[in-house]
Short mmCIF file of C-alpha atoms in Angstrom, two decimals:
data_model
loop_
_atom_site.label_atom_id
_atom_site.label_comp_id
_atom_site.label_asym_id
_atom_site.label_seq_id
_atom_site.Cartn_x
_atom_site.Cartn_y
_atom_site.Cartn_z
CA MET A 37 65.69 -210.87 -46.57
CA PRO A 38 66.10 -213.87 -49.25
CA ALA A 39 63.01 -216.24 -48.75
CA ASP A 40 65.07 -219.54 -48.49
CA PHE A 41 65.47 -217.71 -44.66
CA SER A 42 61.84 -217.75 -44.10
CA ARG A 43 62.54 -221.29 -43.16
CA ASP A 44 64.95 -222.64 -40.64
CA VAL A 45 68.34 -222.46 -41.24
CA GLU A 46 71.23 -224.96 -40.16
CA LEU A 47 74.08 -223.45 -38.08
CA SER A 48 76.73 -222.56 -39.54
CA SER A 49 79.82 -219.88 -39.97
CA LEU A 50 77.77 -218.07 -42.19
CA THR A 51 73.95 -218.14 -40.09
CA ALA A 52 75.72 -217.98 -36.85
CA LEU A 53 75.00 -214.49 -35.06
CA CYS A 54 77.53 -214.61 -33.11
CA PRO A 55 80.96 -214.71 -34.82
CA LEU A 56 82.87 -216.11 -32.10
CA ASP A 57 80.79 -218.79 -34.05
CA GLY A 58 81.17 -217.90 -37.32
CA ARG A 59 85.04 -216.38 -38.98
CA TYR A 60 86.73 -216.75 -35.25
CA TRP A 61 85.43 -220.12 -34.44
CA ALA A 62 89.22 -221.70 -35.63
CA LYS A 63 90.64 -219.83 -32.87
CA VAL A 64 87.50 -220.80 -29.82
CA LYS A 65 87.23 -224.10 -30.53
CA GLU A 66 89.39 -225.44 -27.40
CA LEU A 67 87.05 -222.97 -25.17
CA SER A 68 83.61 -225.59 -27.15
CA PRO A 69 83.89 -227.98 -24.55
CA PHE A 70 83.56 -225.75 -21.59
CA MET A 71 81.67 -223.11 -22.33
CA SER A 72 79.21 -223.82 -25.16
CA GLU A 73 75.68 -224.68 -23.15
CA PHE A 74 77.29 -227.82 -23.96
CA GLY A 75 79.44 -227.01 -20.85
CA PRO A 76 77.19 -226.45 -17.89
CA ILE A 77 74.93 -229.19 -19.04
CA ARG A 78 78.41 -231.91 -18.85
CA PHE A 79 79.60 -230.52 -15.35
CA ARG A 80 76.06 -230.07 -13.92
CA ILE A 81 76.34 -234.14 -14.72
CA LEU A 82 79.40 -234.96 -13.58
CA VAL A 83 78.29 -233.04 -10.36
CA LYS A 84 75.93 -236.06 -10.02
CA ASN A 85 77.44 -238.80 -11.60
CA ASP A 86 80.90 -238.73 -13.87
CA GLY A 87 81.00 -239.98 -17.87
CA PHE A 88 79.26 -237.78 -20.19
CA SER A 89 78.87 -237.53 -24.72
CA LEU A 90 77.08 -235.24 -26.48
CA ASP A 91 74.52 -237.62 -27.88
CA ASP A 92 73.83 -237.75 -23.74
CA ALA A 93 74.14 -233.14 -23.96
CA LEU A 94 70.74 -234.18 -26.86
CA GLU A 95 69.34 -236.84 -24.94
CA VAL A 96 69.22 -233.60 -21.10
CA LYS A 97 68.02 -231.00 -23.75
CA ASN A 98 65.08 -233.53 -24.96
CA ILE A 99 64.25 -234.14 -21.40
CA GLU A 100 64.36 -230.00 -20.58
CA ARG A 101 61.78 -229.37 -23.73
CA VAL A 102 59.17 -230.87 -21.65
CA THR A 103 60.51 -230.04 -18.24
CA ASP A 104 61.02 -226.14 -18.94
CA HIS A 105 64.01 -226.46 -17.05
CA ASP A 106 67.89 -227.61 -17.35
CA VAL A 107 68.33 -229.07 -13.67
CA LYS A 108 65.25 -230.47 -13.33
CA ALA A 109 66.03 -232.37 -16.93
CA VAL A 110 70.11 -233.29 -15.46
CA GLU A 111 68.60 -234.30 -12.82
CA TYR A 112 65.99 -237.05 -14.79
CA PHE A 113 68.66 -238.82 -17.49
CA SER A 114 70.63 -239.44 -14.19
CA LYS A 115 67.32 -240.91 -13.09
CA GLN A 116 67.01 -242.35 -16.05
CA ARG A 117 70.42 -243.56 -16.53
CA CYS A 118 71.07 -245.17 -13.47
CA HIS A 119 67.44 -246.90 -13.11
CA SER A 120 69.40 -250.73 -14.67
CA HIS A 121 71.87 -249.81 -11.66
CA LEU A 122 69.87 -252.56 -8.77
CA GLU A 123 71.81 -250.27 -5.58
CA ILE A 124 72.14 -247.21 -7.21
CA ALA A 125 67.61 -247.57 -8.34
CA LYS A 126 67.33 -247.62 -4.63
CA VAL A 127 67.61 -244.20 -4.15
CA LEU A 128 66.77 -242.52 -7.00
CA GLU A 129 64.46 -240.61 -5.35
CA PHE A 130 68.05 -238.86 -3.28
CA PHE A 131 69.37 -237.50 -6.41
CA HIS A 132 68.37 -233.62 -6.08
CA PHE A 133 67.91 -234.74 -2.02
CA ALA A 134 67.77 -231.18 -0.52
CA CYS A 135 69.58 -229.55 -3.34
CA THR A 136 68.71 -226.10 -4.44
CA SER A 137 70.01 -226.02 -8.56
CA GLU A 138 72.44 -223.29 -7.75
CA ASP A 139 73.98 -226.38 -6.02
CA ILE A 140 74.00 -227.86 -8.83
CA ASN A 141 74.88 -225.06 -10.83
CA ASN A 142 77.60 -223.26 -8.59
CA LEU A 143 79.69 -226.22 -8.70
CA ALA A 144 79.26 -226.82 -12.18
CA HIS A 145 79.80 -223.06 -13.30
CA THR A 146 83.56 -223.48 -10.65
CA LEU A 147 84.41 -226.89 -12.69
CA MET A 148 84.01 -225.19 -15.31
CA LEU A 149 86.35 -222.41 -14.74
CA ILE A 150 89.06 -225.03 -13.10
CA GLU A 151 88.98 -226.66 -16.27
CA VAL A 152 88.80 -223.73 -19.21
CA SER A 153 91.73 -222.08 -17.38
CA ASP A 154 94.00 -225.35 -16.67
CA LYS A 155 93.33 -226.46 -19.87
CA VAL A 156 93.25 -224.01 -22.37
CA ILE A 157 93.82 -220.10 -20.97
CA LEU A 158 96.37 -220.50 -19.23
CA PRO A 159 98.51 -222.78 -21.77
CA VAL A 160 98.12 -219.70 -24.05
CA MET A 161 98.92 -217.36 -22.52
CA ASP A 162 102.05 -218.98 -21.27
CA LYS A 163 102.34 -219.63 -25.54
CA LEU A 164 102.24 -216.20 -25.83
CA ILE A 165 104.27 -214.98 -22.69
CA THR A 166 107.55 -217.04 -24.30
CA THR A 167 106.31 -216.50 -27.53
CA ILE A 168 107.40 -212.36 -26.67
CA SER A 169 110.59 -214.03 -24.04
CA ASN A 170 111.97 -215.28 -27.16
CA MET A 171 112.05 -212.44 -29.44
CA ALA A 172 113.58 -210.19 -26.73
CA THR A 173 116.29 -212.93 -26.10
CA ALA A 174 116.51 -212.69 -30.64
CA ASN A 175 116.72 -209.56 -30.57
CA ALA A 176 118.35 -207.66 -27.45
CA ARG A 177 121.04 -206.93 -29.72
CA ILE A 178 119.29 -205.73 -31.87
CA PRO A 179 119.59 -201.62 -31.69
CA MET A 180 116.71 -199.29 -31.71
CA LEU A 181 117.16 -195.60 -31.63
CA SER A 182 115.29 -193.33 -29.41
CA ARG A 183 113.62 -196.13 -28.19
CA THR A 184 114.34 -199.30 -25.04
CA HIS A 185 116.42 -201.54 -27.39
CA GLY A 186 115.49 -205.42 -26.98
CA GLN A 187 113.88 -204.47 -24.48
CA GLU A 188 110.38 -203.71 -25.58
CA MET A 189 109.74 -207.14 -25.92
CA ALA A 190 111.33 -207.77 -22.32
CA ILE A 191 108.78 -205.84 -20.19
CA PHE A 192 105.77 -206.84 -22.04
CA ALA A 193 106.38 -210.53 -21.36
CA TYR A 194 107.63 -209.19 -17.17
CA ARG A 195 104.69 -207.62 -17.04
CA LEU A 196 102.13 -210.36 -19.15
CA SER A 197 104.29 -212.91 -16.65
CA ARG A 198 103.26 -210.82 -13.35
CA GLU A 199 99.39 -210.99 -13.61
CA ARG A 200 99.86 -214.66 -15.14
CA LYS A 201 100.58 -215.74 -12.18
CA ASN A 202 98.04 -213.68 -10.33
CA ILE A 203 94.85 -215.55 -12.08
CA SER A 204 96.09 -218.14 -11.22
CA GLN A 205 96.44 -217.49 -7.14
CA ILE A 206 92.45 -216.69 -7.68
CA GLU A 207 90.80 -220.10 -4.70
CA ILE A 208 87.87 -221.10 -6.61
CA LEU A 209 84.86 -221.56 -4.18
CA GLY A 210 82.08 -223.97 -4.30
CA LYS A 211 78.52 -224.57 -1.36
CA PHE A 212 76.99 -227.24 -1.54
CA ALA A 213 74.13 -226.37 1.57
CA GLY A 214 70.34 -226.46 0.05
CA ALA A 215 68.64 -223.92 -0.70
CA VAL A 216 68.82 -220.60 2.57
CA GLY A 217 72.25 -222.28 3.38
CA ASN A 218 71.27 -223.45 7.18
CA TYR A 219 70.67 -226.83 6.42
CA ASN A 220 67.86 -226.95 7.68
CA ALA A 221 65.41 -229.41 4.90
CA HIS A 222 69.03 -231.79 5.52
CA LEU A 223 68.61 -231.54 9.34
CA ALA A 224 64.45 -232.39 9.39
CA ALA A 225 64.98 -236.00 7.58
CA TYR A 226 68.61 -236.50 9.21
CA PRO A 227 68.82 -234.21 12.18
CA ASP A 228 71.91 -237.14 13.24
CA ILE A 229 74.16 -236.33 10.77
CA ASN A 230 77.46 -233.67 10.09
CA TRP A 231 76.45 -232.38 7.27
CA LEU A 232 78.39 -228.91 7.91
CA GLN A 233 81.17 -232.30 7.10
CA ILE A 234 79.48 -233.95 4.58
CA ALA A 235 79.21 -231.00 2.29
CA GLU A 236 83.24 -229.95 3.04
CA GLU A 237 83.97 -233.61 1.77
CA PHE A 238 82.08 -233.66 -1.38
CA VAL A 239 82.39 -230.56 -1.96
CA THR A 240 86.09 -230.87 -2.60
CA SER A 241 86.26 -233.80 -3.49
CA LEU A 242 85.76 -231.76 -6.83
CA GLY A 243 89.44 -229.78 -5.75
CA ILE A 244 86.86 -227.04 -5.55
CA SER A 245 87.49 -224.81 -2.28
CA PHE A 246 85.17 -224.69 0.22
CA ASN A 247 82.93 -222.17 1.14
CA PRO A 248 80.10 -222.49 4.15
CA TYR A 249 78.43 -219.25 4.25
CA VAL A 250 76.03 -217.80 1.82
CA PRO A 251 73.34 -215.88 2.42
CA GLN A 252 70.37 -217.46 3.15
CA LEU A 253 67.33 -215.48 1.22
CA TYR A 254 69.13 -215.45 -2.02
CA LEU A 255 69.68 -218.95 -2.44
CA ILE A 256 73.72 -218.87 -4.34
CA GLU A 257 77.00 -219.40 -3.41
CA PRO A 258 77.87 -215.54 -3.51
CA HIS A 259 80.79 -214.96 -6.66
CA ASP A 260 83.03 -213.09 -4.36
CA TYR A 261 86.11 -215.25 -6.17
CA MET A 262 84.69 -215.36 -9.74
CA ALA A 263 84.35 -211.12 -9.42
CA LYS A 264 87.88 -212.03 -8.68
CA LEU A 265 88.55 -213.41 -11.23
CA PHE A 266 87.44 -211.30 -14.08
CA HIS A 267 89.12 -208.72 -12.80
CA SER A 268 92.62 -210.21 -13.29
CA ILE A 269 92.13 -210.55 -16.47
CA ILE A 270 91.55 -207.49 -17.60
CA PRO A 271 95.25 -206.23 -16.66
CA PHE A 272 95.83 -208.70 -18.17
CA TYR A 273 93.77 -207.89 -21.58
CA SER A 274 94.85 -204.61 -21.41
CA ILE A 275 98.75 -205.18 -21.66
CA LEU A 276 97.90 -206.85 -25.02
CA VAL A 277 96.41 -204.02 -25.90
CA ASP A 278 98.76 -202.16 -24.96
CA PHE A 279 101.17 -204.12 -26.65
CA ASP A 280 99.01 -204.79 -30.01
CA ARG A 281 98.89 -201.12 -30.18
CA ASP A 282 102.76 -200.68 -30.74
CA MET A 283 103.11 -203.35 -32.35
CA GLY A 284 100.75 -200.64 -35.21
CA ILE A 285 104.23 -198.55 -34.71
CA TYR A 286 106.62 -200.82 -35.54
CA PHE A 287 104.74 -201.56 -38.68
CA PHE A 288 102.80 -198.29 -39.76
CA GLY A 289 105.19 -195.72 -37.08
CA LEU A 290 101.98 -195.24 -35.65
CA LEU A 291 103.76 -192.19 -34.01
CA GLN A 292 101.79 -189.89 -31.57
CA ALA A 293 101.89 -185.74 -32.75
CA GLY A 294 104.68 -184.75 -31.20
CA GLU A 295 106.34 -187.97 -32.87
CA ARG A 296 104.97 -187.62 -36.01
CA ILE A 297 108.01 -185.39 -37.50
CA HIS A 298 110.62 -187.56 -36.85
CA SER A 299 108.80 -190.58 -38.85
CA PHE A 300 110.07 -190.09 -41.89
CA VAL A 301 113.62 -189.10 -41.16
CA LEU A 302 115.84 -191.34 -41.88
CA LEU A 303 118.30 -191.88 -38.85
CA PHE A 304 122.31 -193.09 -39.45
CA PHE A 305 123.30 -195.40 -36.56
CA LYS A 306 126.43 -197.45 -36.72
CA GLY A 307 126.63 -197.61 -40.44
CA VAL A 308 122.89 -198.75 -40.31
CA ILE A 309 120.32 -196.60 -41.64
CA LEU A 310 117.33 -196.89 -40.08
CA ASP A 311 113.73 -195.83 -39.56
CA MET A 312 110.37 -195.97 -36.94
CA LEU A 313 109.03 -198.68 -39.43
CA THR A 314 110.86 -200.61 -37.52
CA LEU A 315 109.00 -204.61 -38.07
CA LYS A 316 107.79 -205.72 -41.71
CA GLN A 317 104.88 -208.53 -42.08
CA ILE A 318 105.39 -211.66 -43.78
CA THR A 319 102.77 -211.15 -47.06
CA LYS A 320 101.16 -214.44 -48.15
CA ALA A 321 101.08 -215.07 -51.76
CA GLY A 322 97.07 -214.28 -53.12
CA LYS A 323 96.86 -212.07 -48.95
CA ILE A 324 94.98 -208.40 -50.14
CA GLY A 325 95.72 -205.78 -47.55
CA SER A 326 93.95 -202.91 -49.28
CA SER A 327 91.75 -203.04 -52.42
CA THR A 328 93.26 -199.86 -53.65
CA MET A 329 96.80 -199.29 -52.49
CA LEU A 330 97.98 -202.40 -53.84
CA HIS A 331 101.39 -202.34 -51.78
CA LYS A 332 99.65 -202.11 -48.50
CA VAL A 333 100.28 -204.90 -45.42
CA ASN A 334 97.40 -204.54 -42.63
CA PRO A 335 98.58 -205.13 -39.02
CA ILE A 336 94.48 -207.05 -39.22
CA ASP A 337 95.40 -209.40 -35.86
CA PHE A 338 96.81 -206.83 -34.06
CA GLU A 339 93.90 -205.04 -35.15
CA ASN A 340 91.54 -207.60 -34.22
CA SER A 341 93.13 -208.26 -30.80
CA GLU A 342 92.78 -204.65 -29.54
CA GLY A 343 88.19 -204.86 -30.43
CA ASN A 344 88.57 -208.42 -29.11
CA LEU A 345 89.79 -207.47 -25.86
CA GLY A 346 88.35 -203.85 -25.53
CA MET A 347 84.97 -206.48 -25.82
CA ALA A 348 85.89 -208.90 -23.87
CA ASN A 349 87.49 -206.46 -21.45
CA GLY A 350 83.87 -205.11 -20.71
CA GLY A 351 82.44 -207.94 -20.71
CA LEU A 352 84.89 -209.35 -18.11
CA TYR A 353 83.44 -205.97 -16.19
CA HIS A 354 80.55 -206.14 -16.20
CA LEU A 355 80.19 -210.09 -14.64
CA SER A 356 82.28 -208.79 -11.60
CA THR A 357 80.99 -206.11 -11.00
CA LYS A 358 77.13 -207.93 -11.81
CA LEU A 359 77.51 -211.43 -10.36
CA PRO A 360 78.77 -210.38 -6.33
CA ILE A 361 75.53 -208.83 -6.33
CA SER A 362 72.04 -210.43 -5.54
CA ARG A 363 68.51 -210.01 -5.40
CA TRP A 364 66.17 -211.53 -1.96
CA GLN A 365 64.35 -214.50 -3.42
CA LEU A 366 60.85 -214.58 -1.20
CA GLY A 367 59.42 -217.80 -1.16
CA TYR A 368 55.22 -217.80 -0.79
CA GLY A 369 54.48 -213.90 -0.85
CA VAL A 370 53.71 -213.58 1.96
CA PRO A 371 51.70 -209.85 2.09
CA GLU A 372 53.42 -207.38 4.60
CA PRO A 373 56.42 -209.61 5.69
CA TYR A 374 57.63 -206.21 7.93
CA GLU A 375 54.50 -205.20 9.74
CA LYS A 376 54.00 -208.91 10.32
CA LEU A 377 56.84 -210.02 12.74
CA LYS A 378 57.17 -206.12 13.94
CA GLU A 379 53.64 -206.95 15.24
CA LEU A 380 55.37 -210.11 16.82
CA THR A 381 58.95 -208.94 18.19
CA ARG A 382 57.89 -205.19 18.83
CA GLY A 383 57.47 -204.52 22.56
CA ARG A 384 56.81 -208.62 23.84
CA ALA A 385 59.22 -211.40 24.91
CA VAL A 386 59.70 -214.22 21.93
CA THR A 387 59.01 -217.47 23.23
CA LYS A 388 58.66 -220.67 21.66
CA GLU A 389 54.55 -220.85 22.07
CA ASN A 390 54.64 -217.44 20.01
CA ILE A 391 57.13 -218.13 17.25
CA ILE A 392 54.18 -221.40 17.00
CA GLU A 393 51.20 -220.01 17.14
CA PHE A 394 52.36 -217.19 14.12
CA ILE A 395 53.72 -220.36 12.18
CA GLU A 396 50.44 -221.77 12.32
CA GLY A 397 49.09 -218.60 11.23
CA LEU A 398 51.30 -217.82 7.99
CA GLU A 399 49.21 -218.90 4.96
CA ILE A 400 52.19 -221.37 4.11
CA PRO A 401 51.65 -224.29 2.67
CA PHE A 402 52.37 -228.05 6.12
CA VAL A 403 55.78 -228.82 4.65
CA ALA A 404 57.19 -224.88 5.15
CA LYS A 405 55.59 -224.25 8.35
CA LYS A 406 57.31 -227.52 9.60
CA GLY A 407 60.37 -225.94 8.53
CA LEU A 408 60.23 -222.73 10.34
CA CYS A 409 60.54 -224.81 13.74
CA LEU A 410 62.83 -222.04 15.47
CA LYS A 411 65.08 -225.19 16.37
CA THR A 412 65.46 -227.19 12.81
CA TYR A 413 65.91 -223.84 11.81
CA MET A 414 68.61 -222.58 14.26
CA ALA A 415 70.79 -225.57 14.86
CA CYS A 416 73.11 -225.72 11.99
CA VAL A 417 73.67 -221.71 12.66
CA MET A 418 75.09 -222.11 16.38
CA GLU A 419 77.08 -224.69 14.58
CA LYS A 420 78.46 -223.01 11.32
CA THR A 421 78.68 -220.14 13.67
CA GLY A 422 80.73 -221.94 15.86
CA PRO A 423 83.40 -224.84 15.17
CA TYR A 424 83.96 -222.20 11.95
CA ASN A 425 83.97 -218.60 13.54
CA GLY A 426 87.71 -217.49 12.26
CA ARG A 427 88.29 -220.81 10.38
CA VAL A 428 90.89 -220.15 7.05
CA PHE A 429 90.13 -222.35 4.88
CA SER A 430 93.62 -222.99 3.21
CA SER A 431 93.26 -226.87 3.43
CA HIS A 432 91.55 -228.16 0.74
CA ALA A 433 92.08 -224.24 -1.31
CA LYS A 434 92.24 -224.97 -5.26
CA LYS A 435 93.62 -222.52 -7.97
CA VAL A 436 93.81 -221.64 -11.53
CA GLN A 437 96.29 -224.02 -13.01
CA HIS A 438 98.04 -225.94 -14.57
#
């Protein structure tokens, strides 16, 4: 290791661990405002209040060095920013009222996906499809013996267009239901407020479809929509891999074994001499395709594309199968909880009195015992299974489209 690497090295294209931040930076930098660490910090702030800059993000990171908690750092930053506002200053401690970190994070991640899709990913897909379609139109009359003639590009454009449409129709969801999904803390503090309605109005005001049902013990939005979105992107990328490989065939005649004999046979069609090397790359002065074969021009962009798309599909598949699966979060580590509940309920009438006695006997904080009150715990469950039962949430649907 070079001696100068013993000190802290400033991040550059040479020192970046990931090629996305190194040699590919020029091609992916438009994703940075959304998908870098700046992105979730900015969108967490947006969930709590509006307006943000890179300097603000650095300040949040300074706070996080003390708190060692990313969402709490955002809360403290928001409080500091609003301290001079006379009206807001009166309610600063309500900035994170009844929220769990996932209330902020799931909405921030959703906003990230919406914006990066609308402003970067879908426009790039559209540009690619348009370019391939234009090539199909421009070359429709050029004969390609034993091939699909001008249809080859049209086929890819059509396939990609279908998958792009599927991607744009995924409904994006968000939740804002507190730590266990029943608005327990909300109702304990303000029992007369329709918290379910307020949560829906807030989430849909961000352009996100409201998810009223989230697991009580998982704390998180289930991410089913993310799994569906990522699964829908995989076919688009797979078609591009097919496209990349076909381009290799057209450039170098890299045909399947049964066809190789034809790759060097000149074919005559209407007086035009054709061979399998159908396409040529534009040469650039000073650019080298091989260290020994001076004539060679590599289709390096197609080869890189194929590898990167494979890596992307692997990551998307992992996320789409991992994100919808969560572990239970055990709050206070009560020993043998199942056995205790079995002793309380098995063969016995469950009454208000013995439930209160059971709760009082738990070795958990007083505030937690108060939150386990049956009336408080069940009130919003009954409300949710009533008016929302069988309801179709489509009136505020936010599609990933532009």
